[in-house]
Amino acid sequence: MAKQTVLDRIRRGELNAVHVNRGQRKGLAIQLPLPEETLFTTAP
């Protein structure tokens, strides 16, 4: 996923993020969405 797409999703409220500072480093801590359980499960 492109950086701009992630920033757009944060702006729309689809992803949660907070600003973080660690010394001289600045950035965003982004909470990833939970993985979908149906991705690798097989139907009986």
CSV table of C-alpha atoms in Angstrom, one decimal:
chain,number,residue,atom,x,y,z
A,1,MET,CA,0.0,0.0,0.0
A,2,ALA,CA,1.4,3.4,-0.9
A,3,LYS,CA,2.3,6.0,1.8
A,4,GLN,CA,-0.3,8.5,0.4
A,5,THR,CA,-3.0,5.8,0.5
A,6,VAL,CA,-2.3,5.2,4.2
A,7,LEU,CA,-2.3,9.0,4.9
A,8,ASP,CA,-5.6,9.3,3.1
A,9,ARG,CA,-7.1,6.4,5.1
A,10,ILE,CA,-5.9,8.1,8.4
A,11,ARG,CA,-7.5,11.4,7.3
A,12,ARG,CA,-10.8,9.7,6.5
A,13,GLY,CA,-10.7,7.9,9.9
A,14,GLU,CA,-10.3,4.4,8.6
A,15,LEU,CA,-7.0,4.0,10.4
A,16,ASN,CA,-5.9,5.2,13.8
A,17,ALA,CA,-2.6,7.0,14.2
A,18,VAL,CA,-0.7,9.2,16.7
A,19,HIS,CA,2.3,11.5,16.3
A,20,VAL,CA,5.4,10.1,18.1
A,21,ASN,CA,8.8,11.6,18.9
A,22,ARG,CA,11.8,9.5,19.8
A,23,GLY,CA,14.8,11.9,20.2
A,24,GLN,CA,15.3,13.5,16.8
A,25,ARG,CA,13.0,11.1,15.0
A,26,LYS,CA,9.4,12.1,14.3
A,27,GLY,CA,6.7,10.2,12.7
A,28,LEU,CA,3.3,8.5,12.9
A,29,ALA,CA,2.5,5.3,14.9
A,30,ILE,CA,-0.3,3.6,12.9
A,31,GLN,CA,-2.6,1.0,14.4
A,32,LEU,CA,-2.9,-1.8,11.8
A,33,PRO,CA,-6.4,-3.3,11.2
A,34,LEU,CA,-7.0,-6.8,12.5
A,35,PRO,CA,-6.5,-9.5,9.9
A,36,GLU,CA,-9.6,-11.1,8.5
A,37,GLU,CA,-10.2,-14.6,9.8
A,38,THR,CA,-11.8,-15.8,6.6
A,39,LEU,CA,-8.6,-15.3,4.5
A,40,PHE,CA,-7.1,-18.8,5.1
A,41,THR,CA,-10.0,-20.8,6.4
A,42,THR,CA,-11.5,-23.5,4.2
A,43,ALA,CA,-15.2,-24.2,3.8
A,44,PRO,CA,-16.3,-27.7,4.7
